[in-house]
Coordinates of C-alpha atoms in Angstrom, one line a residue:
Chain A
M1 CA 25.6 -23.4 -4.9
I2 CA 22.6 -22.5 -7.0
E3 CA 20.6 -25.7 -6.2
G4 CA 20.1 -24.5 -2.6
L5 CA 18.6 -21.2 -3.8
S6 CA 14.9 -20.8 -4.6
R7 CA 13.6 -18.6 -7.4
S8 CA 11.9 -16.2 -5.1
A9 CA 14.9 -16.0 -2.8
A10 CA 17.1 -15.2 -5.9
R11 CA 14.5 -12.5 -6.9
N12 CA 14.5 -10.9 -3.4
I13 CA 18.3 -10.9 -3.3
F14 CA 18.4 -9.2 -6.7
F15 CA 15.9 -6.4 -5.7
G16 CA 17.4 -5.8 -2.3
G17 CA 21.0 -5.9 -3.5
S18 CA 20.3 -3.7 -6.5
A19 CA 18.5 -1.1 -4.4
F20 CA 21.4 -1.1 -1.9
F21 CA 24.1 -0.7 -4.5
F22 CA 22.1 2.0 -6.3
L23 CA 21.8 4.0 -3.2
V24 CA 25.5 3.8 -2.5
F25 CA 26.2 4.7 -6.1
A26 CA 23.8 7.7 -6.0
G27 CA 25.3 8.9 -2.7
L28 CA 28.9 8.7 -4.0
T29 CA 27.8 10.5 -7.2
A30 CA 26.3 13.3 -5.1
H31 CA 29.5 13.6 -3.2
S32 CA 31.5 13.5 -6.5
H33 CA 29.2 16.3 -7.8
Y34 CA 30.1 18.4 -4.7
Y35 CA 33.8 17.5 -5.1
I36 CA 33.9 18.5 -8.8
V37 CA 32.1 21.8 -8.2
N38 CA 34.2 22.8 -5.1
V39 CA 37.5 21.0 -5.3
S40 CA 38.6 19.7 -8.7
T41 CA 37.4 22.4 -11.0
N42 CA 37.5 26.1 -11.0
Q43 CA 33.9 27.1 -10.5
E44 CA 34.6 30.8 -10.4
G45 CA 36.7 30.5 -13.6
L46 CA 33.7 28.9 -15.3
T47 CA 32.9 32.2 -17.1
P48 CA 30.3 32.7 -19.9
S49 CA 33.2 32.5 -22.3
V50 CA 34.2 29.0 -21.1
I51 CA 30.6 27.8 -21.3
A52 CA 30.3 29.4 -24.8
G53 CA 33.5 27.6 -25.7
K54 CA 32.1 24.3 -24.6
H55 CA 29.2 25.0 -26.9
V56 CA 31.5 25.7 -29.9
W57 CA 33.2 22.3 -29.1
E58 CA 29.8 20.6 -29.1
K59 CA 28.4 22.4 -32.1
H60 CA 31.1 21.1 -34.3
S61 CA 31.2 17.7 -32.6
C62 CA 35.0 17.8 -32.1
I63 CA 34.6 14.8 -29.8
N64 CA 34.0 12.5 -32.8
C65 CA 37.6 12.9 -33.9
H66 CA 39.5 14.1 -30.8
S67 CA 39.4 12.9 -27.2
L68 CA 38.9 15.1 -24.1
H69 CA 40.3 13.7 -20.9
G70 CA 40.6 10.4 -22.8
E71 CA 37.0 10.2 -24.0
G72 CA 36.1 10.5 -27.6
A73 CA 37.0 9.1 -30.9
Y74 CA 40.8 8.5 -30.7
F75 CA 41.2 9.6 -34.4
A76 CA 42.9 12.9 -33.5
P77 CA 45.0 14.2 -30.6
E78 CA 43.9 14.7 -26.9
I79 CA 42.5 18.1 -26.2
G80 CA 42.3 17.9 -22.4
N81 CA 46.0 18.9 -22.1
V82 CA 46.4 20.8 -25.4
W83 CA 46.9 24.1 -23.5
T84 CA 49.9 22.5 -21.6
R85 CA 51.2 21.0 -24.9
Y86 CA 51.2 24.4 -26.5
G87 CA 53.1 25.9 -23.6
G88 CA 50.1 27.8 -22.2
E89 CA 51.5 27.7 -18.7
E90 CA 54.6 29.7 -19.5
N91 CA 53.3 31.8 -22.4
P92 CA 49.5 32.1 -22.5
D93 CA 49.4 34.7 -25.3
G94 CA 51.7 32.6 -27.5
A95 CA 49.7 29.4 -26.9
R96 CA 46.5 31.2 -27.8
A97 CA 47.9 32.6 -31.0
S98 CA 49.4 29.3 -32.0
L99 CA 46.2 27.4 -31.3
K100 CA 44.1 29.9 -33.3
G101 CA 46.6 29.8 -36.2
W102 CA 46.6 26.0 -36.2
I103 CA 42.8 25.8 -36.3
R104 CA 42.6 28.5 -39.0
A105 CA 45.2 26.7 -41.2
Q106 CA 43.0 23.6 -41.5
P107 CA 42.8 21.6 -43.6
L108 CA 46.6 21.4 -44.0
G109 CA 46.3 19.3 -47.2
V110 CA 49.5 17.4 -46.4
P111 CA 49.2 14.2 -48.6
G112 CA 48.7 11.1 -46.6
R113 CA 48.0 13.0 -43.4
R114 CA 44.6 12.9 -41.5
Q115 CA 42.7 16.1 -42.5
M116 CA 41.0 18.3 -39.9
P117 CA 38.1 20.1 -41.7
Y118 CA 37.8 23.8 -42.0
F119 CA 35.5 25.2 -39.4
D120 CA 34.1 28.7 -40.0
L121 CA 34.8 30.2 -36.5
S122 CA 34.7 33.9 -35.6
E123 CA 37.5 35.5 -33.6
E124 CA 35.1 35.4 -30.5
E125 CA 34.3 31.7 -31.0
L126 CA 38.0 30.9 -31.2
D127 CA 38.6 32.8 -28.0
N128 CA 35.7 31.0 -26.3
L129 CA 37.0 27.6 -27.5
I130 CA 40.5 28.3 -26.3
D131 CA 39.2 29.5 -22.9
F132 CA 37.3 26.2 -22.6
F133 CA 40.5 24.2 -23.4
R134 CA 42.4 26.2 -20.8
W135 CA 39.7 25.7 -18.2
A136 CA 39.5 21.9 -18.9
D137 CA 43.3 21.6 -18.8
A138 CA 43.2 23.1 -15.3
M139 CA 40.9 20.4 -13.9
D140 CA 42.4 18.1 -11.3
T141 CA 42.2 14.8 -13.2
Q142 CA 44.2 12.7 -10.7
G143 CA 47.4 13.2 -12.7
W144 CA 46.1 11.9 -16.0
P145 CA 47.5 11.8 -18.7
P146 CA 51.0 10.5 -17.9
N147 CA 52.7 13.0 -20.3
K148 CA 51.7 15.7 -22.8
A149 CA 52.2 13.6 -25.9
G150 CA 48.5 14.0 -26.9
Chain B
M1 CA 3.5 -18.7 -33.7
K2 CA 0.8 -19.0 -31.1
Y3 CA -0.4 -15.4 -31.0
A4 CA -1.4 -13.4 -34.1
T5 CA 0.1 -10.1 -32.7
Q6 CA 3.6 -11.5 -32.5
R7 CA 3.6 -10.6 -36.2
V8 CA 4.1 -7.0 -35.0
A9 CA 7.8 -7.9 -34.5
L10 CA 8.4 -8.4 -38.2
P11 CA 8.7 -4.7 -39.4
F12 CA 10.9 -4.0 -36.3
F13 CA 13.3 -6.8 -37.3
A14 CA 13.3 -5.7 -40.9
L15 CA 14.1 -2.1 -40.0
A16 CA 16.7 -3.1 -37.4
L17 CA 18.6 -5.2 -39.9
A18 CA 18.4 -2.5 -42.6
L19 CA 20.0 -0.1 -40.2
F20 CA 22.5 -2.7 -39.2
A21 CA 23.6 -2.9 -42.8
L22 CA 24.0 0.9 -42.9
Q23 CA 25.9 0.9 -39.6
V24 CA 28.4 -1.6 -41.1
T25 CA 28.7 0.6 -44.2
F26 CA 29.6 3.7 -42.2
G27 CA 32.0 1.6 -40.2
I28 CA 33.8 0.6 -43.4
L29 CA 33.9 4.2 -44.6
A30 CA 35.5 5.3 -41.3
A31 CA 37.9 2.5 -41.4
T32 CA 38.9 3.4 -44.9
V33 CA 39.7 7.0 -43.8
Y34 CA 42.1 5.5 -41.2
V35 CA 44.2 4.1 -44.1
L36 CA 43.4 6.6 -46.8
P37 CA 43.0 9.9 -45.0
E38 CA 41.8 11.8 -48.1
F39 CA 39.0 9.4 -48.7
L40 CA 35.7 11.4 -49.1
V41 CA 37.2 14.2 -47.1
D42 CA 35.3 16.9 -49.0
Y43 CA 32.0 15.1 -48.8
V44 CA 31.6 13.2 -45.5
P45 CA 34.2 14.1 -42.9
F46 CA 35.4 11.5 -40.4
H47 CA 33.4 12.9 -37.5
I48 CA 30.1 12.6 -39.4
M49 CA 31.0 9.0 -40.4
R50 CA 31.8 8.1 -36.9
M51 CA 28.7 9.5 -35.3
S52 CA 26.6 7.9 -38.0
H53 CA 28.3 4.5 -37.2
T54 CA 27.8 4.7 -33.5
N55 CA 24.3 6.2 -33.6
L56 CA 23.0 3.6 -36.1
L57 CA 24.3 0.9 -33.8
I58 CA 22.3 2.2 -30.8
V59 CA 19.2 2.9 -32.9
W60 CA 19.0 -0.5 -34.5
L61 CA 19.7 -2.3 -31.3
L62 CA 16.9 -0.4 -29.6
I63 CA 14.5 -1.2 -32.5
G64 CA 15.7 -4.8 -32.3
F65 CA 15.0 -4.9 -28.5
M66 CA 11.5 -3.6 -29.2
G67 CA 10.9 -6.3 -31.9
C68 CA 12.2 -9.0 -29.5
T69 CA 9.8 -7.7 -26.8
Y70 CA 6.8 -7.7 -29.1
Y71 CA 7.7 -11.2 -30.3
L72 CA 8.2 -12.9 -26.9
L73 CA 5.7 -10.9 -24.8
P74 CA 2.5 -12.6 -26.0
E75 CA 4.0 -16.0 -25.5
E76 CA 5.3 -15.2 -22.0
A77 CA 2.3 -13.2 -20.9
E78 CA -0.1 -15.6 -22.7
S79 CA -2.0 -12.6 -24.0
E80 CA -2.1 -10.6 -27.3
I81 CA -0.2 -7.3 -27.7
H82 CA -2.4 -4.5 -26.2
S83 CA -2.4 -2.5 -29.4
P84 CA -0.6 -3.4 -32.7
M85 CA -1.6 0.0 -34.0
I86 CA 0.4 1.7 -31.2
A87 CA 3.3 -0.5 -32.1
Y88 CA 3.3 0.5 -35.7
V89 CA 2.9 4.2 -34.9
Q90 CA 5.7 4.2 -32.4
L91 CA 8.0 2.3 -34.9
A92 CA 7.2 5.0 -37.5
I93 CA 8.0 7.8 -35.0
F94 CA 11.3 6.1 -34.0
A95 CA 12.2 5.5 -37.7
V96 CA 11.6 9.2 -38.4
A97 CA 13.6 10.2 -35.4
G98 CA 16.5 7.9 -36.2
A99 CA 16.5 8.4 -40.0
G100 CA 16.0 12.1 -39.6
A101 CA 19.0 12.4 -37.2
L102 CA 21.1 10.3 -39.7
V103 CA 20.2 12.6 -42.6
S104 CA 20.7 15.8 -40.6
Y105 CA 24.2 14.6 -39.6
Q106 CA 25.1 14.5 -43.3
F107 CA 24.4 18.2 -43.5
G108 CA 26.3 19.0 -40.3
I109 CA 23.3 19.4 -38.1
H110 CA 23.9 17.7 -34.8
E111 CA 24.5 18.2 -31.1
G112 CA 27.9 17.6 -29.7
R113 CA 28.2 15.0 -26.9
E114 CA 29.4 11.6 -27.9
F115 CA 26.6 9.2 -28.8
L116 CA 24.0 11.9 -27.9
E117 CA 24.5 13.8 -31.1
Q118 CA 20.7 13.6 -32.0
P119 CA 19.2 17.1 -32.5
L120 CA 16.8 18.0 -29.7
W121 CA 13.6 17.3 -31.8
S122 CA 15.0 13.8 -32.5
K123 CA 15.7 13.2 -28.8
I124 CA 12.1 14.2 -28.0
L125 CA 10.6 11.9 -30.7
I126 CA 12.8 9.0 -29.4
T127 CA 11.4 9.6 -25.9
V128 CA 7.8 9.8 -27.2
S129 CA 8.2 6.6 -29.2
F130 CA 9.9 4.8 -26.4
L131 CA 7.1 5.8 -23.9
M132 CA 4.4 4.6 -26.3
F133 CA 6.4 1.3 -26.6
L134 CA 6.6 1.0 -22.8
Y135 CA 2.9 1.8 -22.4
N136 CA 1.9 -0.8 -25.0
S137 CA 4.1 -3.6 -23.7
S138 CA 3.4 -2.8 -20.0
R139 CA -0.4 -2.9 -20.7
T140 CA 0.2 -6.3 -22.3
L141 CA 2.2 -7.5 -19.3
L142 CA -0.3 -6.2 -16.7
V143 CA -3.2 -8.2 -18.0
G144 CA -1.2 -11.3 -18.7
R145 CA 1.0 -13.9 -17.0
K146 CA 4.0 -12.4 -15.2
T147 CA 7.1 -14.5 -15.6
A148 CA 10.6 -13.7 -14.5
I149 CA 11.6 -13.3 -18.2
N150 CA 9.0 -10.8 -19.1
S151 CA 9.2 -8.9 -15.8
V152 CA 13.0 -8.6 -16.0
L153 CA 12.8 -7.6 -19.7
M154 CA 10.2 -4.8 -18.9
L155 CA 12.3 -3.7 -15.9
G156 CA 15.4 -3.4 -18.1
L157 CA 13.5 -1.4 -20.7
W158 CA 11.9 0.9 -18.2
L159 CA 15.2 1.6 -16.5
A160 CA 16.8 2.2 -19.9
A161 CA 14.1 4.9 -20.6
I162 CA 14.6 6.5 -17.1
F163 CA 18.4 6.8 -17.4
W164 CA 18.0 8.1 -21.0
L165 CA 16.5 11.3 -19.5
F166 CA 20.0 12.3 -18.5
A167 CA 20.5 13.0 -22.2
F168 CA 18.5 16.2 -21.7
Y169 CA 20.8 17.5 -18.9
N170 CA 24.1 19.1 -20.2
P171 CA 25.8 21.2 -17.5
G172 CA 28.4 23.8 -18.4
N173 CA 30.9 22.3 -16.0
L174 CA 32.7 19.6 -18.1
G175 CA 33.4 17.5 -15.0
L176 CA 29.7 17.4 -14.1
D177 CA 28.8 16.8 -17.8
K178 CA 31.0 13.7 -17.8
L179 CA 29.8 12.5 -14.4
Y180 CA 26.1 12.3 -15.6
W181 CA 26.9 11.4 -19.2
W182 CA 28.0 8.0 -17.8
W183 CA 24.7 7.6 -16.0
I184 CA 23.3 7.0 -19.5
V185 CA 26.2 5.4 -21.4
H186 CA 27.6 3.1 -18.7
I187 CA 24.3 2.4 -16.8
W188 CA 22.8 1.4 -20.2
V189 CA 25.5 -0.9 -21.6
E190 CA 27.0 -2.3 -18.4
G191 CA 23.8 -2.2 -16.4
V192 CA 20.2 -2.2 -17.5
W193 CA 20.9 -3.5 -21.0
E194 CA 22.3 -6.6 -19.4
L195 CA 18.9 -7.2 -17.9
I196 CA 17.4 -7.1 -21.4
M197 CA 20.2 -9.4 -22.8
A198 CA 19.9 -11.9 -19.9
S199 CA 16.1 -12.1 -20.2
L200 CA 16.3 -12.7 -24.0
L201 CA 19.0 -15.3 -23.3
A202 CA 16.7 -17.0 -20.8
Y203 CA 13.8 -16.9 -23.2
L204 CA 15.8 -18.5 -26.0
L205 CA 17.2 -21.2 -23.7
I206 CA 13.7 -22.2 -22.5
K207 CA 12.5 -22.5 -26.1
L208 CA 15.5 -24.2 -27.5
T209 CA 16.6 -26.5 -24.8
G210 CA 13.2 -27.3 -23.0
V211 CA 14.8 -27.0 -19.5
D212 CA 12.4 -26.2 -16.7
R213 CA 11.3 -22.6 -16.3
E214 CA 12.0 -22.7 -12.6
I215 CA 15.7 -23.5 -13.1
I216 CA 16.2 -21.0 -15.9
E217 CA 14.4 -18.1 -14.1
K218 CA 16.4 -18.7 -11.0
W219 CA 19.6 -18.4 -13.0
L220 CA 18.2 -15.2 -14.6
Y221 CA 17.8 -13.5 -11.2
V222 CA 21.3 -14.6 -10.2
I223 CA 22.8 -13.2 -13.4
I224 CA 21.1 -9.8 -13.3
G225 CA 21.9 -9.6 -9.6
L226 CA 25.5 -10.0 -10.4
A227 CA 25.2 -7.5 -13.2
L228 CA 23.8 -4.7 -11.1
F229 CA 25.7 -5.4 -7.9
S230 CA 28.9 -5.1 -9.9
G231 CA 27.8 -2.7 -12.7
L232 CA 26.4 0.2 -10.7
L233 CA 29.6 0.9 -8.7
G234 CA 31.6 -0.4 -11.7
T235 CA 30.7 3.0 -13.3
G236 CA 33.6 4.2 -11.2
H237 CA 36.0 2.9 -13.8
H238 CA 34.9 5.9 -15.9
Y239 CA 35.4 8.3 -13.0
Y240 CA 39.1 7.9 -12.6
W241 CA 40.3 10.9 -14.7
I242 CA 37.4 13.3 -15.1
G243 CA 37.7 15.4 -12.0
A244 CA 35.9 13.0 -9.6
P245 CA 37.5 12.0 -6.3
A246 CA 40.4 9.5 -6.0
Y247 CA 38.3 7.0 -4.2
W248 CA 36.8 5.9 -7.5
Q249 CA 40.1 4.2 -8.3
P250 CA 39.8 1.4 -5.8
I251 CA 36.0 1.3 -6.0
G252 CA 36.0 1.3 -9.8
S253 CA 38.8 -1.2 -10.0
I254 CA 37.2 -3.7 -7.7
F255 CA 33.6 -3.5 -8.9
S256 CA 34.3 -3.3 -12.6
T257 CA 36.5 -6.4 -12.2
L258 CA 33.5 -8.1 -10.7
E259 CA 31.6 -7.1 -13.9
V260 CA 33.2 -10.1 -15.5
A261 CA 31.0 -12.3 -13.1
P262 CA 27.6 -11.9 -14.8
F263 CA 29.1 -12.6 -18.2
F264 CA 30.9 -15.7 -16.9
A265 CA 27.6 -16.8 -15.3
M266 CA 25.9 -16.3 -18.7
V267 CA 28.3 -18.6 -20.5
M268 CA 28.0 -21.2 -17.7
F269 CA 24.2 -20.8 -17.9
A270 CA 24.0 -21.1 -21.6
F271 CA 26.2 -24.1 -22.0
Y272 CA 24.9 -25.9 -18.9
M273 CA 21.3 -25.6 -20.1
F274 CA 22.5 -26.7 -23.6
W275 CA 23.9 -29.9 -22.2
K276 CA 21.0 -30.4 -19.8
G277 CA 18.3 -29.8 -22.3
R278 CA 16.4 -32.8 -23.7
R279 CA 14.7 -30.9 -26.5
N280 CA 16.2 -31.4 -29.9
H281 CA 15.0 -28.1 -31.4
P282 CA 15.4 -28.0 -35.2
N283 CA 16.5 -24.4 -35.3
K284 CA 20.3 -25.2 -34.9
S285 CA 21.4 -21.8 -36.2
A286 CA 19.4 -20.0 -33.4
M287 CA 21.1 -22.2 -30.9
L288 CA 24.5 -21.3 -32.4
W289 CA 23.8 -17.6 -32.2
T290 CA 22.5 -18.0 -28.6
L291 CA 25.6 -19.9 -27.3
G292 CA 27.9 -17.6 -29.4
S293 CA 26.4 -14.5 -27.9
A294 CA 27.0 -15.7 -24.4
A295 CA 30.6 -16.8 -25.2
V296 CA 31.6 -13.7 -27.2
A297 CA 30.0 -11.3 -24.7
F298 CA 32.2 -13.0 -22.0
F299 CA 35.3 -12.4 -24.0
G300 CA 34.4 -8.9 -25.4
A301 CA 32.7 -7.4 -22.4
G302 CA 34.3 -9.5 -19.7
V303 CA 37.8 -10.3 -20.6
W304 CA 38.5 -7.3 -22.8
G305 CA 36.9 -5.1 -20.3
F306 CA 39.0 -6.4 -17.4
M307 CA 42.1 -6.0 -19.5
H308 CA 42.1 -2.2 -19.1
T309 CA 39.8 -1.6 -16.1
L310 CA 42.2 -1.5 -13.2
S311 CA 43.0 2.1 -12.5
F312 CA 46.8 1.6 -12.6
V313 CA 46.5 -0.1 -16.0
N314 CA 43.9 2.4 -17.3
Y315 CA 46.2 5.2 -16.4
Y316 CA 48.2 4.2 -19.4
T317 CA 45.6 2.6 -21.7
H318 CA 42.9 5.2 -21.3
G319 CA 41.9 6.9 -24.6
T320 CA 43.8 4.5 -26.8
Q321 CA 42.7 1.9 -29.4
V322 CA 42.5 -0.6 -26.5
T323 CA 39.1 1.0 -25.7
A324 CA 38.0 0.7 -29.3
A325 CA 38.9 -3.0 -29.3
H326 CA 36.9 -3.7 -26.2
G327 CA 33.9 -1.6 -27.4
H328 CA 33.6 -3.4 -30.7
L329 CA 33.7 -7.0 -29.3
A330 CA 31.5 -6.2 -26.3
F331 CA 28.7 -4.6 -28.3
Y332 CA 28.9 -7.4 -30.9
G333 CA 28.8 -10.3 -28.4
A334 CA 26.4 -9.0 -25.9
Y335 CA 23.8 -7.1 -28.0
V336 CA 24.3 -7.6 -31.7
M337 CA 24.5 -11.4 -31.5
M338 CA 21.6 -11.6 -29.0
V339 CA 19.3 -9.7 -31.3
L340 CA 20.4 -11.7 -34.3
A341 CA 19.8 -14.9 -32.2
V342 CA 16.2 -13.9 -31.4
I343 CA 15.6 -12.9 -35.1
T344 CA 17.0 -16.2 -36.3
Y345 CA 14.7 -18.0 -33.8
A346 CA 11.6 -15.9 -34.6
M347 CA 11.7 -15.5 -38.3
P348 CA 10.7 -19.1 -39.3
Q349 CA 7.6 -18.7 -37.1
L350 CA 6.9 -15.2 -38.5
R351 CA 7.2 -16.5 -42.1
G352 CA 5.2 -19.6 -41.2
R353 CA 7.9 -22.1 -42.1
Q354 CA 10.2 -24.7 -40.6
P355 CA 13.7 -23.3 -39.8
Y356 CA 15.2 -22.5 -43.2
N357 CA 18.5 -21.5 -44.8
Q358 CA 20.3 -22.7 -41.7
I359 CA 23.6 -23.5 -43.4
L360 CA 23.9 -20.0 -44.9
N361 CA 22.9 -18.5 -41.5
M362 CA 25.6 -20.5 -39.8
W363 CA 28.2 -19.5 -42.3
S364 CA 27.2 -15.9 -41.6
F365 CA 27.7 -16.6 -37.9
W366 CA 31.2 -17.9 -38.3
V367 CA 32.4 -15.4 -40.8
M368 CA 31.0 -12.4 -38.9
T369 CA 32.2 -13.7 -35.5
S370 CA 35.7 -14.5 -36.8
A371 CA 36.0 -11.1 -38.5
M372 CA 34.9 -9.3 -35.4
C373 CA 37.4 -11.2 -33.3
F374 CA 40.1 -10.4 -35.8
M375 CA 39.2 -6.8 -35.8
T376 CA 39.4 -6.8 -32.0
F377 CA 42.8 -8.4 -32.1
T378 CA 44.2 -5.9 -34.6
L379 CA 42.8 -3.0 -32.5
T380 CA 44.2 -4.5 -29.3
F381 CA 47.7 -4.8 -30.9
A382 CA 47.4 -1.2 -32.1
G383 CA 46.3 -0.1 -28.7
V384 CA 49.2 -1.9 -26.9
V385 CA 51.8 -0.4 -29.3
Q386 CA 50.1 3.0 -28.9
T387 CA 50.0 2.8 -25.1
H388 CA 53.7 2.0 -25.1
L389 CA 54.9 4.6 -27.6
Q390 CA 52.6 7.4 -26.6
R391 CA 51.8 7.0 -22.9
V392 CA 55.1 5.4 -21.8
M393 CA 57.7 6.8 -24.2
G394 CA 55.9 10.1 -24.7
I395 CA 56.1 10.1 -28.5
N396 CA 53.6 12.5 -30.1
Y397 CA 50.1 11.3 -31.1
M398 CA 50.4 11.8 -34.8
E399 CA 53.8 10.1 -35.0
V400 CA 52.5 7.1 -33.1
Q401 CA 49.5 6.8 -35.4
Q402 CA 51.8 6.3 -38.4
Q403 CA 53.3 3.3 -36.6
L404 CA 49.9 1.7 -36.4
E405 CA 49.0 1.8 -40.1
L406 CA 49.4 -2.0 -40.7
F407 CA 46.8 -2.7 -37.9
Y408 CA 44.4 -0.2 -39.5
Y409 CA 44.7 -2.0 -42.8
M410 CA 43.9 -5.3 -41.2
R411 CA 41.0 -3.8 -39.3
L412 CA 39.5 -2.5 -42.6
G413 CA 39.9 -6.0 -44.1
A414 CA 38.1 -7.5 -41.1
G415 CA 35.3 -4.9 -41.6
V416 CA 34.9 -6.0 -45.2
F417 CA 34.3 -9.6 -44.0
V418 CA 31.8 -8.4 -41.4
A419 CA 29.9 -6.7 -44.3
I420 CA 30.0 -9.9 -46.4
A421 CA 28.7 -11.9 -43.4
A422 CA 25.9 -9.3 -42.8
V423 CA 24.8 -9.7 -46.4
M424 CA 24.8 -13.5 -45.9
F425 CA 22.7 -13.1 -42.8
L426 CA 20.2 -10.8 -44.6
V427 CA 19.9 -13.3 -47.5
A428 CA 19.5 -16.2 -45.1
I429 CA 16.7 -14.4 -43.2
F430 CA 14.8 -12.5 -45.9
G431 CA 15.8 -14.5 -49.0
P432 CA 13.8 -17.4 -50.4
A433 CA 13.7 -20.4 -48.1
R434 CA 15.9 -22.9 -50.0
E435 CA 16.0 -25.7 -47.5
E436 CA 13.8 -26.3 -44.5
L437 CA 14.1 -28.5 -41.4
P438 CA 13.1 -31.0 -40.2
E439 CA 12.4 -32.1 -43.8
G440 CA 16.1 -31.5 -44.7
M441 CA 17.1 -33.4 -41.5
A442 CA 15.0 -36.4 -42.6
L443 CA 16.6 -36.3 -46.0
T444 CA 20.1 -36.6 -44.7
A445 CA 19.1 -39.3 -42.3
R446 CA 17.7 -41.4 -45.1

């Protein structure tokens, strides 16, 4: 097949095709942007506290152990559905208290168990972080993950 | 070495390989924590080891790409490098940015998005250095001969720089953050970096096999066409579960399946040219790395990528060790091996010798490649077991991890062999030249 093709024809196909697919990709990304802001996430619920919580998440690079919607380091449990796993739907106050207690109790020091470091977080930072978890959990992720096992 | 300024590549290769050694070291530390969780827990926590490991990989590959560019550009453009001084200065800036980020990580100073942990000052220095590099290499290209190889290489490097700018955009909406984060991460490694890889492959094949440039360059355009036609919309396989619309499931599944095509074309290309070539180049170890890179990239990026790319498979495998398995072999085959191939090819000229220490170099190839394959197999098995227990049976994450311990021990063992092979490679490249070809060849023929 390649014998019938000249070098300049191959080059033109490359540039033309790449430009075409890039435009399609950019267009679909623009639509996805619109979809994320208006449909799949709660834009009104994106409060300063949720954004501050995302900053706490980033400041301590939680992603380099945990995963968030399946992306991250796979060394520690999934956070995208941690709110559900802690029963936040039924009992928000209980879930919040349990998550705070768990984070404050680290490192557990159980022999042979992976250790989460101690992070010096204020009460406000903890609340921000949990608001962020709750907001992320509510995103429409097309039904992923299959269960709440982490 | 036909052009004096090709020598600029030498410090780039040296620094790249030093950082490669550090990358492997951090990988072994992190793999050790997987089996001995208390290991170094009070000194270097796991997240710091892991960001050091991944960042060092990216930084050394970029420095390696720059070194490869400075080495091949004068030959391809038939013109000296525009300014060796700019090259040394931008290398120094890049080294400060990379080393500075690495040191700051050890003190807990970092940003928080995966692979983009560099503090802002480091990101800015990386940008400045890369722009100086692009200026320097583009000036060289503009006054010289424009071949498909150097044009595609420069296109890939410019596009890498442009998409890097998304690193400075971090929206508060997590869905948008992920949407554009992949514009760097995916578009780099499954898009424009493939342009860089394919042009380096084409360069090596012209040099090592002596096949006509016309044929090689036609293949090059076909390969990079396949890469971008599939790879751009193939980004969709990262958009399944991040809040993006459902149409990404069919689009991502179809186009990311087609991402196997450029890698298959590269294997075909490399082996076809190898058989077709009449030149009996004395640098056999460079030929081995070149063919090996195309082959392992096909398995690591192509086959292992396809394994979990269909949306209905990915629904279960997403976020498990299957991804880690794929990531390790894909990066190793496509980018690590290609840079090592160019270094193996270029170093004899840079040191003014016939190809040397080839037996040791080939041992390093086989040990490193076998160990990386074994690591990939162990992580794949771990990932399959994890997928079943956790995603299908619904057993909790930490319980499932305990079931995977054996695989993590074997992964650590594989990592130790990678380290041994890396040392062998460093000795073969920078150590004293014990035997040289074609003198050595003549000796065995007698």
